[in-house]
């Protein structure tokens, strides 16, 4: 059976909610899903005071351990024009360097084109808008986009790896 890992970091819970929706979508495609939160590495004051490197994946890159794996990105920003696509591109660039096949939020999910409500999402991945104070939680539409992307990632992995 194809396995999907939903790896996320969430300081305030917005991305955790999105990660659960991505996982739901991947399960809908019939895959086994593990959800893991990236732990805090060091206190911020230690990282700022030293030449601390946060790279824990260099060994995987050197071994080619992610070549041919399927991945995608999802994100949260404070405002509607707060860098959602730039954040997704930054994540996708890393996936490509690892040799992964990237799956975004294709236009099969028409919810990203809504004009009747503020909503996240773009062809590069599912997103949510948290609000400047973090008070806005992912909308039903944003969660539907995350589920859709999770399902398409899982379906693509099944097609490529059986």
Short mmCIF file of C-alpha atoms in Angstrom, two decimals:
data_model
loop_
_atom_site.label_atom_id
_atom_site.label_comp_id
_atom_site.label_asym_id
_atom_site.label_seq_id
_atom_site.Cartn_x
_atom_site.Cartn_y
_atom_site.Cartn_z
CA UNK A 1 0.00 0.00 0.00
CA UNK A 2 1.21 3.51 -0.82
CA UNK A 3 2.20 5.58 2.21
CA UNK A 4 1.91 9.34 2.52
CA UNK A 5 3.73 11.46 5.09
CA UNK A 6 2.18 14.83 5.94
CA UNK A 7 5.03 16.74 7.54
CA UNK A 8 4.27 20.15 8.96
CA UNK A 9 5.29 22.83 11.41
CA UNK A 10 2.59 24.86 13.12
CA UNK A 11 3.19 27.49 15.76
CA UNK A 12 -0.44 28.53 16.24
CA UNK A 13 -2.47 25.59 14.91
CA UNK A 14 -3.48 26.91 11.47
CA UNK A 15 -1.11 24.64 9.56
CA UNK A 16 -1.94 21.72 11.87
CA UNK A 17 -5.59 22.09 10.81
CA UNK A 18 -4.54 22.24 7.15
CA UNK A 19 -2.26 19.21 7.60
CA UNK A 20 -5.17 17.17 8.95
CA UNK A 21 -7.23 18.13 5.88
CA UNK A 22 -4.36 17.14 3.55
CA UNK A 23 -4.20 13.79 5.37
CA UNK A 24 -7.97 13.29 5.00
CA UNK A 25 -7.67 13.80 1.26
CA UNK A 26 -4.76 11.36 1.00
CA UNK A 27 -6.75 8.75 2.94
CA UNK A 28 -9.69 9.25 0.55
CA UNK A 29 -7.36 8.06 -2.23
CA UNK A 30 -6.72 4.84 -0.30
CA UNK A 31 -3.27 5.48 1.12
CA UNK A 32 -1.86 4.98 4.59
CA UNK A 33 -1.10 8.38 6.09
CA UNK A 34 1.31 9.41 8.84
CA UNK A 35 1.07 12.96 10.17
CA UNK A 36 4.16 14.36 11.88
CA UNK A 37 4.87 17.79 13.31
CA UNK A 38 8.39 19.16 12.92
CA UNK A 39 9.66 19.78 16.45
CA UNK A 40 11.21 23.00 17.69
CA UNK A 41 14.97 22.63 17.21
CA UNK A 42 16.46 25.21 19.49
CA UNK A 43 15.35 28.28 21.41
CA UNK A 44 15.35 31.35 19.17
CA UNK A 45 17.97 33.15 21.27
CA UNK A 46 20.45 30.29 20.76
CA UNK A 47 19.88 30.19 17.00
CA UNK A 48 20.36 33.98 16.72
CA UNK A 49 23.52 34.02 18.85
CA UNK A 50 25.40 31.33 16.94
CA UNK A 51 26.06 30.18 13.41
CA UNK A 52 23.54 27.38 14.08
CA UNK A 53 22.48 25.42 11.00
CA UNK A 54 18.91 24.05 10.85
CA UNK A 55 19.63 21.56 8.06
CA UNK A 56 18.67 18.07 9.15
CA UNK A 57 17.99 16.75 5.66
CA UNK A 58 21.41 17.06 4.00
CA UNK A 59 22.09 13.35 4.48
CA UNK A 60 18.86 12.44 2.72
CA UNK A 61 19.82 14.70 -0.19
CA UNK A 62 23.29 13.14 -0.44
CA UNK A 63 21.81 9.63 -0.57
CA UNK A 64 19.09 10.57 -3.06
CA UNK A 65 16.59 9.18 -0.58
CA UNK A 66 13.71 11.28 -1.92
CA UNK A 67 14.31 10.81 -5.67
CA UNK A 68 11.04 9.97 -7.36
CA UNK A 69 8.91 10.53 -4.27
CA UNK A 70 5.81 12.69 -4.62
CA UNK A 71 5.41 15.85 -2.59
CA UNK A 72 3.54 19.10 -2.36
CA UNK A 73 3.44 22.21 -0.24
CA UNK A 74 0.77 24.01 1.77
CA UNK A 75 1.12 27.15 3.83
CA UNK A 76 -0.44 29.90 5.91
CA UNK A 77 0.12 33.64 5.83
CA UNK A 78 -1.26 36.49 7.89
CA UNK A 79 -2.86 38.42 5.04
CA UNK A 80 -4.40 37.74 1.66
CA UNK A 81 -1.36 39.13 -0.13
CA UNK A 82 1.11 38.08 2.55
CA UNK A 83 3.42 35.96 0.42
CA UNK A 84 1.46 32.73 0.04
CA UNK A 85 2.84 31.91 -3.40
CA UNK A 86 6.39 32.94 -2.46
CA UNK A 87 6.22 30.68 0.58
CA UNK A 88 4.97 27.79 -1.57
CA UNK A 89 7.70 28.39 -4.17
CA UNK A 90 10.32 28.37 -1.42
CA UNK A 91 9.09 24.99 -0.21
CA UNK A 92 8.70 23.57 -3.72
CA UNK A 93 12.27 24.53 -4.62
CA UNK A 94 13.50 22.31 -1.80
CA UNK A 95 11.33 19.41 -2.96
CA UNK A 96 12.78 19.73 -6.46
CA UNK A 97 16.33 19.74 -5.09
CA UNK A 98 15.51 16.46 -3.35
CA UNK A 99 14.46 15.00 -6.72
CA UNK A 100 10.78 14.85 -5.87
CA UNK A 101 7.79 15.04 -8.19
CA UNK A 102 5.78 18.10 -7.13
CA UNK A 103 1.98 18.15 -7.10
CA UNK A 104 0.23 21.45 -6.52
CA UNK A 105 -3.39 22.45 -6.19
CA UNK A 106 -4.51 22.17 -9.80
CA UNK A 107 -7.53 23.98 -11.19
CA UNK A 108 -9.58 20.82 -10.72
CA UNK A 109 -10.17 22.50 -7.36
CA UNK A 110 -12.26 25.44 -8.55
CA UNK A 111 -12.57 26.78 -4.99
CA UNK A 112 -9.29 28.64 -5.37
CA UNK A 113 -10.99 30.90 -7.94
CA UNK A 114 -13.82 32.02 -5.63
CA UNK A 115 -14.59 35.71 -5.61
CA UNK A 116 -17.43 35.66 -3.10
CA UNK A 117 -15.16 35.18 -0.08
CA UNK A 118 -11.58 35.72 0.97
CA UNK A 119 -9.77 32.46 0.38
CA UNK A 120 -6.31 31.02 0.14
CA UNK A 121 -5.00 28.57 -2.41
CA UNK A 122 -3.18 28.78 -5.70
CA UNK A 123 -2.00 26.28 -8.32
CA UNK A 124 1.19 25.89 -6.25
CA UNK A 125 -0.59 24.56 -3.16
CA UNK A 126 -3.30 24.91 -0.57
CA UNK A 127 -3.07 27.91 1.74
CA UNK A 128 -5.01 29.59 4.49
CA UNK A 129 -5.09 33.19 5.63
CA UNK A 130 -4.68 33.44 9.39
CA UNK A 131 -5.21 37.17 9.89
CA UNK A 132 -2.66 39.55 11.35
CA UNK A 133 -3.45 38.44 14.88
CA UNK A 134 -3.89 34.75 14.00
CA UNK A 135 -7.59 34.79 14.83
CA UNK A 136 -8.90 33.54 11.48
CA UNK A 137 -9.03 29.76 11.23
CA UNK A 138 -8.94 27.87 7.90
CA UNK A 139 -12.26 28.23 6.09
CA UNK A 140 -14.31 25.31 4.79
CA UNK A 141 -13.14 26.19 1.27
CA UNK A 142 -9.45 26.29 2.27
CA UNK A 143 -9.77 22.93 4.04
CA UNK A 144 -11.51 21.50 0.96
CA UNK A 145 -8.50 22.67 -1.09
CA UNK A 146 -6.10 20.99 1.32
CA UNK A 147 -8.11 17.74 1.16
CA UNK A 148 -8.15 17.96 -2.64
CA UNK A 149 -4.39 18.48 -2.82
CA UNK A 150 -3.78 15.63 -0.39
CA UNK A 151 -5.94 13.32 -2.49
CA UNK A 152 -4.19 14.29 -5.74
CA UNK A 153 -0.74 13.81 -4.16
CA UNK A 154 -1.79 10.36 -2.97
CA UNK A 155 -3.33 9.43 -6.33
CA UNK A 156 -0.16 10.53 -8.11
CA UNK A 157 1.99 8.47 -5.73
CA UNK A 158 -0.22 5.44 -6.33
CA UNK A 159 0.11 5.87 -10.11
CA UNK A 160 3.90 6.23 -9.92
CA UNK A 161 4.68 3.64 -7.27
CA UNK A 162 1.70 1.28 -7.22
#
